[in-house]
Coordinates of C-alpha atoms in Angstrom, one line a residue:
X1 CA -31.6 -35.2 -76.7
X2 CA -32.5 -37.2 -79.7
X3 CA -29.9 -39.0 -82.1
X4 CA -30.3 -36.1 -84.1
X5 CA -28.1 -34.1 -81.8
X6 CA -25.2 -36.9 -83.4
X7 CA -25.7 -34.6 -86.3
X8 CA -23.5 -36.2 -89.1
X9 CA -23.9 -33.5 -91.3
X10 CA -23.0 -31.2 -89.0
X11 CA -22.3 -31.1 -85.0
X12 CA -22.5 -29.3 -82.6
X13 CA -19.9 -26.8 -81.1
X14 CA -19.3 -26.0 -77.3
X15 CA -18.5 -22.6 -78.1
X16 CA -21.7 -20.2 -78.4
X17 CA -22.6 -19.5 -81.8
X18 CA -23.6 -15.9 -83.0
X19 CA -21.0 -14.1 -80.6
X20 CA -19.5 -10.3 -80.4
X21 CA -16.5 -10.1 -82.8
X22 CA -14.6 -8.4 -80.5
X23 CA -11.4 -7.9 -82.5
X24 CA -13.9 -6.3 -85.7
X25 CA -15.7 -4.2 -83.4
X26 CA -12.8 -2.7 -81.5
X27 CA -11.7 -1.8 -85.3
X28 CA -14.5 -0.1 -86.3
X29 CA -14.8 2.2 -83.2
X30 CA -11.0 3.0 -83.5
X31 CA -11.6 3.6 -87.7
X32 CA -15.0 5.6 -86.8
X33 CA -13.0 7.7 -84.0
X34 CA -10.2 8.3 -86.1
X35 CA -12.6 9.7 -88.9
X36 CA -13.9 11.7 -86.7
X37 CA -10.8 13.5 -85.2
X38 CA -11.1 12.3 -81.8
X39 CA -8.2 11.3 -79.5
X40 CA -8.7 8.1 -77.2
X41 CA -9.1 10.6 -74.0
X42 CA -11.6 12.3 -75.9
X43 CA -14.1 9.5 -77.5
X44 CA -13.6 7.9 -73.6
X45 CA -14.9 11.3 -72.6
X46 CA -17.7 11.7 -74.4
X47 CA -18.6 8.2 -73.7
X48 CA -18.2 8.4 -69.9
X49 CA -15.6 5.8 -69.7
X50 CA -12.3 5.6 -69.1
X51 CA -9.2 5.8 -71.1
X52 CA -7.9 2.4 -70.4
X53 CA -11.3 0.3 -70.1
X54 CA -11.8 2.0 -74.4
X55 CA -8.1 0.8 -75.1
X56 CA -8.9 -3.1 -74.4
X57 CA -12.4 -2.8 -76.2
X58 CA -10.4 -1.0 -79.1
X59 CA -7.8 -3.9 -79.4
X60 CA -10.5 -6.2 -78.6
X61 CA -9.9 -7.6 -75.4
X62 CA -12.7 -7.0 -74.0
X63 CA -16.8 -6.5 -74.7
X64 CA -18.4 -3.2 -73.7
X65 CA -22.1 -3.4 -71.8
X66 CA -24.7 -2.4 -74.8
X67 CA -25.4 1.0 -72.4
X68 CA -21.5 1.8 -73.3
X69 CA -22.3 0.6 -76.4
X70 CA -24.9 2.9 -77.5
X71 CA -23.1 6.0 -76.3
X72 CA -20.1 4.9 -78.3
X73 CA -22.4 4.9 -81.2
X74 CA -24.0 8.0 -80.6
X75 CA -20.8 10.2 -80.3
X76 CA -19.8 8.3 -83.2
X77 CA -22.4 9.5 -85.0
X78 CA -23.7 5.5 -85.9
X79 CA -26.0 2.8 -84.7
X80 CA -25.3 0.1 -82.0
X81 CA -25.9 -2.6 -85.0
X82 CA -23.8 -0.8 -87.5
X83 CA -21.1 -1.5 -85.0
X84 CA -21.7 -4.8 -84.4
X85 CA -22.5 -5.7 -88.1
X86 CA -20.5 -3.5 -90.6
X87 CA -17.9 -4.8 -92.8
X88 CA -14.6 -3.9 -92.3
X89 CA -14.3 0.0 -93.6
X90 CA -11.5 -0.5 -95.9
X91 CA -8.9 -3.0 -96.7
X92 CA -6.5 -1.6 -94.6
X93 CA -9.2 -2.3 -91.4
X94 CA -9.7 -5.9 -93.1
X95 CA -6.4 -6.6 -92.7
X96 CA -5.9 -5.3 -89.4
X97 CA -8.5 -7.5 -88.0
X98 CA -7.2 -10.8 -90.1
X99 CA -3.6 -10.5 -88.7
X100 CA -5.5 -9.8 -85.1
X101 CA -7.1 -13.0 -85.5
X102 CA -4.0 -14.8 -86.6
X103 CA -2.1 -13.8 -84.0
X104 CA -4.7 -14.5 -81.1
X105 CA -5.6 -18.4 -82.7
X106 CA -4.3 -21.3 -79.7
X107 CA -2.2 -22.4 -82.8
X108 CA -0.3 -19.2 -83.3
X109 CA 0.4 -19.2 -79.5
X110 CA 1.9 -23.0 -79.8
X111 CA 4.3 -22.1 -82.7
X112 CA 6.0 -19.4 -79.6
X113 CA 6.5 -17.0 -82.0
X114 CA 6.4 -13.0 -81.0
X115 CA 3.6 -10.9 -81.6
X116 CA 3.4 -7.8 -83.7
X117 CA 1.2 -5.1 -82.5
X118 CA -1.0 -3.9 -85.0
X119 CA -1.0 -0.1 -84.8
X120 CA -0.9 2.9 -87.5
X121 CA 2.6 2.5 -87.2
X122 CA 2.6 -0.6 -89.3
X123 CA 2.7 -0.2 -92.4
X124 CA -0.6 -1.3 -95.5
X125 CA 2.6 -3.3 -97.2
X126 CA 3.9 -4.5 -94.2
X127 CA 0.4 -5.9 -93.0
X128 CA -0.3 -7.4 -96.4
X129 CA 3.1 -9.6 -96.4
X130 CA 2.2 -10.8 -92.3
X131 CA -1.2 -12.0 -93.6
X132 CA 0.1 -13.2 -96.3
X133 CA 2.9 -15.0 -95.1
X134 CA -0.4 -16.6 -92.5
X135 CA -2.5 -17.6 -94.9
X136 CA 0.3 -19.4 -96.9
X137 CA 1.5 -21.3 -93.6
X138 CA -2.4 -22.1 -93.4
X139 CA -2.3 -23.6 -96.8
X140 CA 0.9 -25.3 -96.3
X141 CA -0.6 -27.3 -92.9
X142 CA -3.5 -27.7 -95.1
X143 CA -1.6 -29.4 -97.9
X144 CA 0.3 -31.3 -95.7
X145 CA -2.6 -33.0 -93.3
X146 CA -4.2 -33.6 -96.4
X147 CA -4.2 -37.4 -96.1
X148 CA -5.6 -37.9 -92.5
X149 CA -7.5 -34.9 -92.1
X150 CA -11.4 -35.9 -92.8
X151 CA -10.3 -37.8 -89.4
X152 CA -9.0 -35.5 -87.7
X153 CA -11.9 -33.1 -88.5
X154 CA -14.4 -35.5 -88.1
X155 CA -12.8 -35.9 -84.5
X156 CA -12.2 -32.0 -83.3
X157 CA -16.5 -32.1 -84.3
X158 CA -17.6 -34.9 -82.2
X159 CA -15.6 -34.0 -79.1
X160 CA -17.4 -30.3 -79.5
X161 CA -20.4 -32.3 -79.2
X162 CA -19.3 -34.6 -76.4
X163 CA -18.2 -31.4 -74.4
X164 CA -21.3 -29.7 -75.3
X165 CA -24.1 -32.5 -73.7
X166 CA -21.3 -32.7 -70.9
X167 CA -20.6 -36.2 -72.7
X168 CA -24.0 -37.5 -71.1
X169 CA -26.4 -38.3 -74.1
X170 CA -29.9 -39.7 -72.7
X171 CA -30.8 -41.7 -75.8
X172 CA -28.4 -43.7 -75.0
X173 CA -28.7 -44.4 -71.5
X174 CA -32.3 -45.1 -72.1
X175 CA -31.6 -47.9 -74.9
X176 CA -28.6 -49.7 -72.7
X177 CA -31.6 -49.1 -70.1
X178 CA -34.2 -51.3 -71.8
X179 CA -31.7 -54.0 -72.8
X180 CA -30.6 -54.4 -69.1
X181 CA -34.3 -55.0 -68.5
X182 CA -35.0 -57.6 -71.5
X183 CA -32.0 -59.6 -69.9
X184 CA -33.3 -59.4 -66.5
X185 CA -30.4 -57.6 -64.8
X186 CA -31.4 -56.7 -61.4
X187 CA -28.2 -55.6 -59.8
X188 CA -24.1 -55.9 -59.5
X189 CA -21.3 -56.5 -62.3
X190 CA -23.1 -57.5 -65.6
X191 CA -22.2 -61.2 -66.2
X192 CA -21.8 -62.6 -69.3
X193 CA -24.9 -65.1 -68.5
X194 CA -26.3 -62.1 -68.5
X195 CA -25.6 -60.2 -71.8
X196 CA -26.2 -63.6 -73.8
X197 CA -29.8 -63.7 -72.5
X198 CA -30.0 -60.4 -73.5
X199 CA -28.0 -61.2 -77.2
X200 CA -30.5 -64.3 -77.7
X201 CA -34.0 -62.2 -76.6
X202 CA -33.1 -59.8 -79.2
X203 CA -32.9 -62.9 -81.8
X204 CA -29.3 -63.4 -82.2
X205 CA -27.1 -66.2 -81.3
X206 CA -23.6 -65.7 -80.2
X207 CA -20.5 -68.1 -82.0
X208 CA -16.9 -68.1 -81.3
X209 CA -14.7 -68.5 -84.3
X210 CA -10.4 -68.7 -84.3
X211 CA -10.4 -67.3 -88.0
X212 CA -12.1 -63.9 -87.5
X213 CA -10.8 -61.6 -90.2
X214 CA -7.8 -60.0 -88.9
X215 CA -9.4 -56.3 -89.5
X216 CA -12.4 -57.0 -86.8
X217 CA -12.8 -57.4 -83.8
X218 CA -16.7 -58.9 -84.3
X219 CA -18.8 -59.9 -87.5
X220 CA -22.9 -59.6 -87.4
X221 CA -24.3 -61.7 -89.8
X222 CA -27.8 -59.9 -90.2
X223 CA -28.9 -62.6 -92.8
X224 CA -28.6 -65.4 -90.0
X225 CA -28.9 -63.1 -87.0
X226 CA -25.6 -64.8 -85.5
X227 CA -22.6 -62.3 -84.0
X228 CA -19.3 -63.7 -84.5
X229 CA -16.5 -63.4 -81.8
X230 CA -13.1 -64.8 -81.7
X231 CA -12.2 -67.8 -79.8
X232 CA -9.7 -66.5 -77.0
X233 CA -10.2 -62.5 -76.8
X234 CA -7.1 -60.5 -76.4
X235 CA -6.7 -59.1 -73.3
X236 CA -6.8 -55.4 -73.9
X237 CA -10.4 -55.8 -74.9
X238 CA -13.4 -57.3 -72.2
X239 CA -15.3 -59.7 -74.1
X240 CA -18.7 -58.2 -73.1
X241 CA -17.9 -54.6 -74.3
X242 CA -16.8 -56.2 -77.9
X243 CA -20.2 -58.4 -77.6
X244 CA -22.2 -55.2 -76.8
X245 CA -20.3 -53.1 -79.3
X246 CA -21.8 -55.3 -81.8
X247 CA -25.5 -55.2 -80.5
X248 CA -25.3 -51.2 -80.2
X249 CA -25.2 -51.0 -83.6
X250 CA -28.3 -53.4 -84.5
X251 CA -30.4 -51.8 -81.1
X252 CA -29.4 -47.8 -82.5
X253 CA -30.5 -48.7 -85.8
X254 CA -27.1 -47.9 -87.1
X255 CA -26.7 -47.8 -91.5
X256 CA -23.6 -48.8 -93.3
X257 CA -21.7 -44.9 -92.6
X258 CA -21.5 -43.0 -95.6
X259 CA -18.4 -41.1 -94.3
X260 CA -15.4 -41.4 -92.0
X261 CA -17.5 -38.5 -89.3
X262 CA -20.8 -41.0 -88.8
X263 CA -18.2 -43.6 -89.0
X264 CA -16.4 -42.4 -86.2
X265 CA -19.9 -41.3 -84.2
X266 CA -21.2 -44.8 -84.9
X267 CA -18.6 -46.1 -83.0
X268 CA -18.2 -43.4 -80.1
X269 CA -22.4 -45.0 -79.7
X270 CA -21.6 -48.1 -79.6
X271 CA -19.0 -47.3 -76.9
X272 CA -21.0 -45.2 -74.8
X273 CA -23.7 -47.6 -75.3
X274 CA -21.6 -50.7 -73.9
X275 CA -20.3 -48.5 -70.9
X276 CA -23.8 -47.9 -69.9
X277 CA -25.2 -51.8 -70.2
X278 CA -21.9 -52.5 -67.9
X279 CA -22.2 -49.9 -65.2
X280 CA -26.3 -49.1 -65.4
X281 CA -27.1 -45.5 -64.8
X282 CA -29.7 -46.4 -61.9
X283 CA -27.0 -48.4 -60.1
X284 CA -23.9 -46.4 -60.9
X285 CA -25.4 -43.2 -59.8
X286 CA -26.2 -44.3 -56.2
X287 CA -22.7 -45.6 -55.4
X288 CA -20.8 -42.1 -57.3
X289 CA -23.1 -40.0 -55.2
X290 CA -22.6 -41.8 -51.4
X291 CA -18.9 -41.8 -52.8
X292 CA -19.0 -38.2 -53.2
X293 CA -20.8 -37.4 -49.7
X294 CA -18.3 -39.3 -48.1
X295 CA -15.3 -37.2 -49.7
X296 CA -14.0 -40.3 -51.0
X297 CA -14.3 -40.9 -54.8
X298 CA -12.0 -43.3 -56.2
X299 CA -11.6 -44.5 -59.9
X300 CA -10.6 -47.8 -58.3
X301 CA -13.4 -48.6 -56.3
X302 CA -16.2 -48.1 -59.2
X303 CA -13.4 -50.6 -61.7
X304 CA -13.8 -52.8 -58.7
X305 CA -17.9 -52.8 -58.2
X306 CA -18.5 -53.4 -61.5
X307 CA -15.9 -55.4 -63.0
X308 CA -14.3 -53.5 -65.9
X309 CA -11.2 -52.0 -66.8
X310 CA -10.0 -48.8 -65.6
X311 CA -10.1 -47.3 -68.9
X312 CA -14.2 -48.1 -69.2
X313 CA -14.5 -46.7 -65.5
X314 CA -13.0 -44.0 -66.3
X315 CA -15.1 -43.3 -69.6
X316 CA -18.3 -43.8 -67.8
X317 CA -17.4 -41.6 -65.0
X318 CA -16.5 -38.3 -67.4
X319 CA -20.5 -39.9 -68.9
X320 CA -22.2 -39.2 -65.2
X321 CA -20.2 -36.7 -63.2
X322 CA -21.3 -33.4 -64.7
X323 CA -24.8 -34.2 -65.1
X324 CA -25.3 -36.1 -61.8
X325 CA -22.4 -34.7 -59.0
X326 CA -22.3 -31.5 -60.7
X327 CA -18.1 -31.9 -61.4
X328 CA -16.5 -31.3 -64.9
X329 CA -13.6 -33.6 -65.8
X330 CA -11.3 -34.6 -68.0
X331 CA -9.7 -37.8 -69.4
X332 CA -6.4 -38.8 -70.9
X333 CA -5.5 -42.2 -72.3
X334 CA -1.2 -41.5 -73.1
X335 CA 0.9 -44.1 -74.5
X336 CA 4.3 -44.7 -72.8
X337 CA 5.8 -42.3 -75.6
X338 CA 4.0 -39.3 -74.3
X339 CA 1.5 -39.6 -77.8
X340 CA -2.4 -38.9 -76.1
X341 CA -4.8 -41.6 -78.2
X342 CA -7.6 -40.5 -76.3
X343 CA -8.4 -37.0 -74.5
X344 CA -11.5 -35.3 -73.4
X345 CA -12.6 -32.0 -71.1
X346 CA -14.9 -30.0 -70.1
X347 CA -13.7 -28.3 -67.3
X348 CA -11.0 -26.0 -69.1
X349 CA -8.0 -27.7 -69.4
X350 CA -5.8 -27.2 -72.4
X351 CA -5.1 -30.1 -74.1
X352 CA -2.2 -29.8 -76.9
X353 CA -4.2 -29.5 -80.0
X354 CA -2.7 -29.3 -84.0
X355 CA -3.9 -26.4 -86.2
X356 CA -7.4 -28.0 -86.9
X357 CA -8.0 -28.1 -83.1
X358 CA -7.5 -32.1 -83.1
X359 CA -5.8 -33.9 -79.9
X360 CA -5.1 -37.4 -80.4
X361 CA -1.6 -37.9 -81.8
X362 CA -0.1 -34.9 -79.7
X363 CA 2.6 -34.8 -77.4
X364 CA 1.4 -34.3 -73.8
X365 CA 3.3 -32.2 -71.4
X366 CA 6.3 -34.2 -69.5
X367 CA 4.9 -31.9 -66.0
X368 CA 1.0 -33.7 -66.2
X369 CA 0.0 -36.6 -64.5
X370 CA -0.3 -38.7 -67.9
X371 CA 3.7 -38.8 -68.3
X372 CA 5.2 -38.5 -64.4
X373 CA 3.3 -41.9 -63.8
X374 CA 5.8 -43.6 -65.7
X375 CA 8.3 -42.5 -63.3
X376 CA 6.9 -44.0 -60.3
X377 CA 8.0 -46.7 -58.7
X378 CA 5.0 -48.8 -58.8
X379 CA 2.4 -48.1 -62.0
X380 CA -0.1 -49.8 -61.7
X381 CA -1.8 -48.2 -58.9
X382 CA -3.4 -44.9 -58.9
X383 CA -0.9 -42.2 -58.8
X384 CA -2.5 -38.6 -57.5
X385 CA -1.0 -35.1 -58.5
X386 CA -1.7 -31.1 -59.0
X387 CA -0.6 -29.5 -61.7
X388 CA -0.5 -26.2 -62.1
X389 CA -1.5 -25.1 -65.8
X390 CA -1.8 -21.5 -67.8
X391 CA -5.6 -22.5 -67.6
X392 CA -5.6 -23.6 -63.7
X393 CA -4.3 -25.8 -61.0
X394 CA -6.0 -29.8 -61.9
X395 CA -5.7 -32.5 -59.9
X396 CA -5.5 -36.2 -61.3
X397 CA -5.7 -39.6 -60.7
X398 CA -3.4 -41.3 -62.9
X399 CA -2.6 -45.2 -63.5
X400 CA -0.9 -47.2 -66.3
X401 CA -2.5 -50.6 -68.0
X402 CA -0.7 -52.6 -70.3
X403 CA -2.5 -53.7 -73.7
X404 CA -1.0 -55.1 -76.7
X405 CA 0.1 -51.6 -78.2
X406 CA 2.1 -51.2 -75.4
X407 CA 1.9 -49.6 -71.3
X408 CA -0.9 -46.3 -71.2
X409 CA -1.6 -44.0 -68.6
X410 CA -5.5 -43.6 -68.2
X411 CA -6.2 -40.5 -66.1
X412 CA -9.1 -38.6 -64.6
X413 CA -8.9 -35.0 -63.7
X414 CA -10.6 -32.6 -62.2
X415 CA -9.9 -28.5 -61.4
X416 CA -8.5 -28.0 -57.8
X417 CA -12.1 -26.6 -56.2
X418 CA -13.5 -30.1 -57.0
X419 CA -10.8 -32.1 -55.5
X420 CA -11.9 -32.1 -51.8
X421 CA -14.2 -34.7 -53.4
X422 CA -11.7 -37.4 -54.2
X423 CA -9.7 -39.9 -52.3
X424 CA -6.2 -39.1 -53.1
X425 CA -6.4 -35.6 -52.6
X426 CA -4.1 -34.9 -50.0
X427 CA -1.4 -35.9 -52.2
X428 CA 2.3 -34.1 -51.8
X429 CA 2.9 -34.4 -55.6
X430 CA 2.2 -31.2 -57.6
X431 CA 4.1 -29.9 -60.7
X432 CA 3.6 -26.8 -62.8
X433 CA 2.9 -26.6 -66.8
X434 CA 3.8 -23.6 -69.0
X435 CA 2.7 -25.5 -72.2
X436 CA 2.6 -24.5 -74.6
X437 CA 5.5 -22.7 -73.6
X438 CA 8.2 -24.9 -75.1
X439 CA 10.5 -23.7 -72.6
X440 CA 8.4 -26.4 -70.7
X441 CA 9.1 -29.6 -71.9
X442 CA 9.9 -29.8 -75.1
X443 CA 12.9 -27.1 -75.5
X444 CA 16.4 -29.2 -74.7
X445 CA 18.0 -27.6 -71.6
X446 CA 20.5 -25.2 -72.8
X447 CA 23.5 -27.1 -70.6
X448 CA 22.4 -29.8 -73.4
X449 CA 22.2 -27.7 -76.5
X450 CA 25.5 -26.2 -75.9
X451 CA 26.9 -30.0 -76.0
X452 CA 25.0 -31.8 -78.8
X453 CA 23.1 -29.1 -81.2
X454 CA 24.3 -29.7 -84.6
X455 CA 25.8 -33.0 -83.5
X456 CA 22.6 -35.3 -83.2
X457 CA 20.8 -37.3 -86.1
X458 CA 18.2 -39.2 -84.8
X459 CA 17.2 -42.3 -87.4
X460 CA 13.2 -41.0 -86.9
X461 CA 10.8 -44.0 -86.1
X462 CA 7.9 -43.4 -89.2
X463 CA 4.4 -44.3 -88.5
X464 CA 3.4 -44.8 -92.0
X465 CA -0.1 -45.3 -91.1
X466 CA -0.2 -41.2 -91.1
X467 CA 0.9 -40.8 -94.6
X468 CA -1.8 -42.6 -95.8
X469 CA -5.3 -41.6 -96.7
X470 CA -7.9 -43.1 -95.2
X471 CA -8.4 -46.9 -96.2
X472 CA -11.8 -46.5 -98.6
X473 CA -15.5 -48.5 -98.2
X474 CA -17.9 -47.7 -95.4
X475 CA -16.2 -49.4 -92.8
X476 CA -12.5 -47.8 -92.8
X477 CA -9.4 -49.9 -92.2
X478 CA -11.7 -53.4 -93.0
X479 CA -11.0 -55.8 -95.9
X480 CA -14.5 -56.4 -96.8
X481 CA -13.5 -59.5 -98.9
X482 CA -11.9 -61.0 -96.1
X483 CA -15.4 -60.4 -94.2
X484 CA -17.9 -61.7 -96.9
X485 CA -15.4 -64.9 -97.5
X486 CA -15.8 -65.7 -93.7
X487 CA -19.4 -65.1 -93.7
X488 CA -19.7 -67.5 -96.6
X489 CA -17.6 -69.6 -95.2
X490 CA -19.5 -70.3 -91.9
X491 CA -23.3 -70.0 -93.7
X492 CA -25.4 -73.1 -93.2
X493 CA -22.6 -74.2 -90.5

């Protein structure tokens, strides 16, 4: 990969691009057949199919073989690309397919709302008024995520990409790579001795400051070639990642970010990058993979070998376990509240997503690993469970860590084959999930309802931050004049 695959314009998307539209094509053979005077038995006839297997590819459920394909377009009296290709017939077939779509999108499915099958039976004016009635619900989310939703766009993108390299970009390893061997790393947790010596061969000097602008967490002066850091570091954030963070962007050759998307890819680098410099490829590799031929995996012990937080262990393990132990995984950061801040996946797991496709800022389900830690009697230490899914049966490793937003679960997951891997799996605690069922979770139980529906006003805690656009400059949520009056303040000092 090369940093083009960060794409800024434009990323990339896990799903495959130039794919069968199975819902149009299952229109056009029903509208063709129907021209044509043929019953269902009869076109499956002809065809040499059966009845049922041309019903699903009809109501597009399913893709036919291109040798079914081509005698479907023969009886037909058409050509295999005309079937693939054609516009929509008429508007009646138009609409047909648009309300099919509607009705099929992961967003549809969450608002638990019945299906209406989509038959001859329906009406032209009843059809208009259901797509209708979609497209203005559409516009009305539209309107109404107006504010933050470059971000949230700009997020639903990058994690396609992330997914799609199996969140393993080689550029990145290799430049984390080559800065552990300008500092002279040779092996175990990566001191701060160690970092410095890398800082100061790349020309910088590090200085520790109590009046860093409130908006940062570092300041590079690139005139002087000095990073700025505050004096006592909060807790919730290691020292050397914030250090590194701030070299990643000078060693990728990072430019001011001309929108919120490289914005928010910048930083995801600079991340990435700082997870790698603390737990090196070449030595984190080695321990994951006698781990894993042991059976005995454990979050805990890679925190422990390299002396970070569980949180950055847990990031650079989704980083090397696909591409290196062949297991997909996924990765939850919740906050106490049940809100998910951070999520990613790649081994099929349905994470609660808004109509854009966006995560962070959903509910997660009370059943998953992420919320039943907060039950437990002790925290923080790694809590193991199964949950059983629409999408699968997952197990996770689950623990809490307290920062200065509040207590978060940070959990890694994997489906139920890959468990046998993982210390932990022989836990007795398994739930089942029907989210986005909201029968679930998120319905009240009806002994409840019966009680208190229509007698309940809940004062509603606002986050304000989410009614506001995003803060302007190239740099979101910074007071530049803040910035420039400390760097001016501390020149020549």
């Amino acid at each position: 990969m090369t940093t083009s695959a960060w794409g800024y314009e434009e990323t990339t998307s896990a799903e495959p691009s130039g794919g069968t539209d199975l819902i149009g094509l299952g229109r056009r053979i029903r509208s063709l057949r129907k021209d044509r005077g043929l019953t269902l038995a009869e076109l499956a006839d002809r065809a040499g199919t059966a009845t049922s297997q041309l019903s699903v590819i009809e109501n597009g459920r399913r893709e036919p073989r291109l040798s079914l394909l081509q005698r479907l377009a023969d009886v037909l009296g058409t050509s295999v690309d005309a079937l693939l290709g054609a516009e929509p017939g008429n508007r009646r077939e138009a609409l047909e397919i648009q309300l099919e779509r509607a009705q099929r999108s992961p967003f549809y499915e969450q608002l638990g709302l019945p299906t209406v099958r989509v038959s001859s039976a329906l009406s032209t004016e009843v059809l208009e008024a259901l797509v209708g009635l979609q497209e203005k619900l559409a516009e009305a989310l539209e309107k109404n995520s107006a504010t933050p939703e470059e971000a949230r766009r700009a997020n639903v993108q990058l994690r396609r990409l992330m997914r799609a390299q199996d969140n393993y970009f080689p550029d990145l390893e290799q430049a984390a790579k080559e800065l552990l061997t300008l500092g002279g790393y040779s092996s175990g947790p990566v001191s701060n001795s160690v970092i410095s010596e890398m800082v100061g061969r790349l020309g910088y000097s590090i200085h520790h400051v109590t009046d860093l602008p409130h908006s940062t967490r570092s300041v590079t002066d690139l005139l002087n070639r000095r990073i700025y850091l505050v004096q006592s570091p909060r807790a919730d954030h290691d020292p050397r990642a914030v250090l590194l963070q701030a070299v990643g962007h000078q060693v990728l050759g990072h430019e001011p970010p001309k929108d919120y998307a490289e914005f928010l890819a910048q930083r995801v680098q600079t991340n990435y990058f700082a997870a790698a410099v603390m737990l090196p490829e070449d030595k984190t590799v080695p321990f994951l993979l006698e781990a894993k031929r042991n059976r005995n995996l454990f979050l805990e012990d890679l925190k422990d070998r390299f002396a970070v937080s569980h949180e950055t262990a847990g990031h650079r393990f989704t980083n090397l376990a696909t591409r290196h132990l062949g297991i997909r995984t996924h990765f939850h950061k919740v906050h106490s509240s049940g809100v998910i801040h951070k999520a990613y996946e790649n081994n099929g797991l349905a994470f609660p997503t808004d109509h854009t496709g966006a995560i962070e800022g959903q509910i997660s389900c009370r059943k998953w690993s992420g919320r039943t830690v907060f039950d437990q009697p002790n925290q923080f230490t790694a809590f193991a469970q199964y949950t059983d899914t629409p999408s699968g049966t997952y197990w996770c490793s689950t623990r809490t860590e307290l920062s200065s937003q509040g207590v978060f679960s940070i959990g890694v997951g994997v489906a139920f084959t890959d468990a046998r891997w993982f210390r932990g799996r022989d836990t007795p605690h398994r739930t089942v999930s029907t989210c986005p069922d909201p029968s679930c979770c998120r319905r009240p139980p009806e002994e409840l309802s019966r009680v208190w529906a229509g007698h309940a006003w809940p004062n509603t805690r606002a986050h304000s931050h989410v009614l506001a656009a995003l803060p302007e400059g190239a740099f979101p949520g910074v007071d530049e004049r803040e910035v420039y009056e400390f760097l001016q303040s501390h020149d020549g000092a």
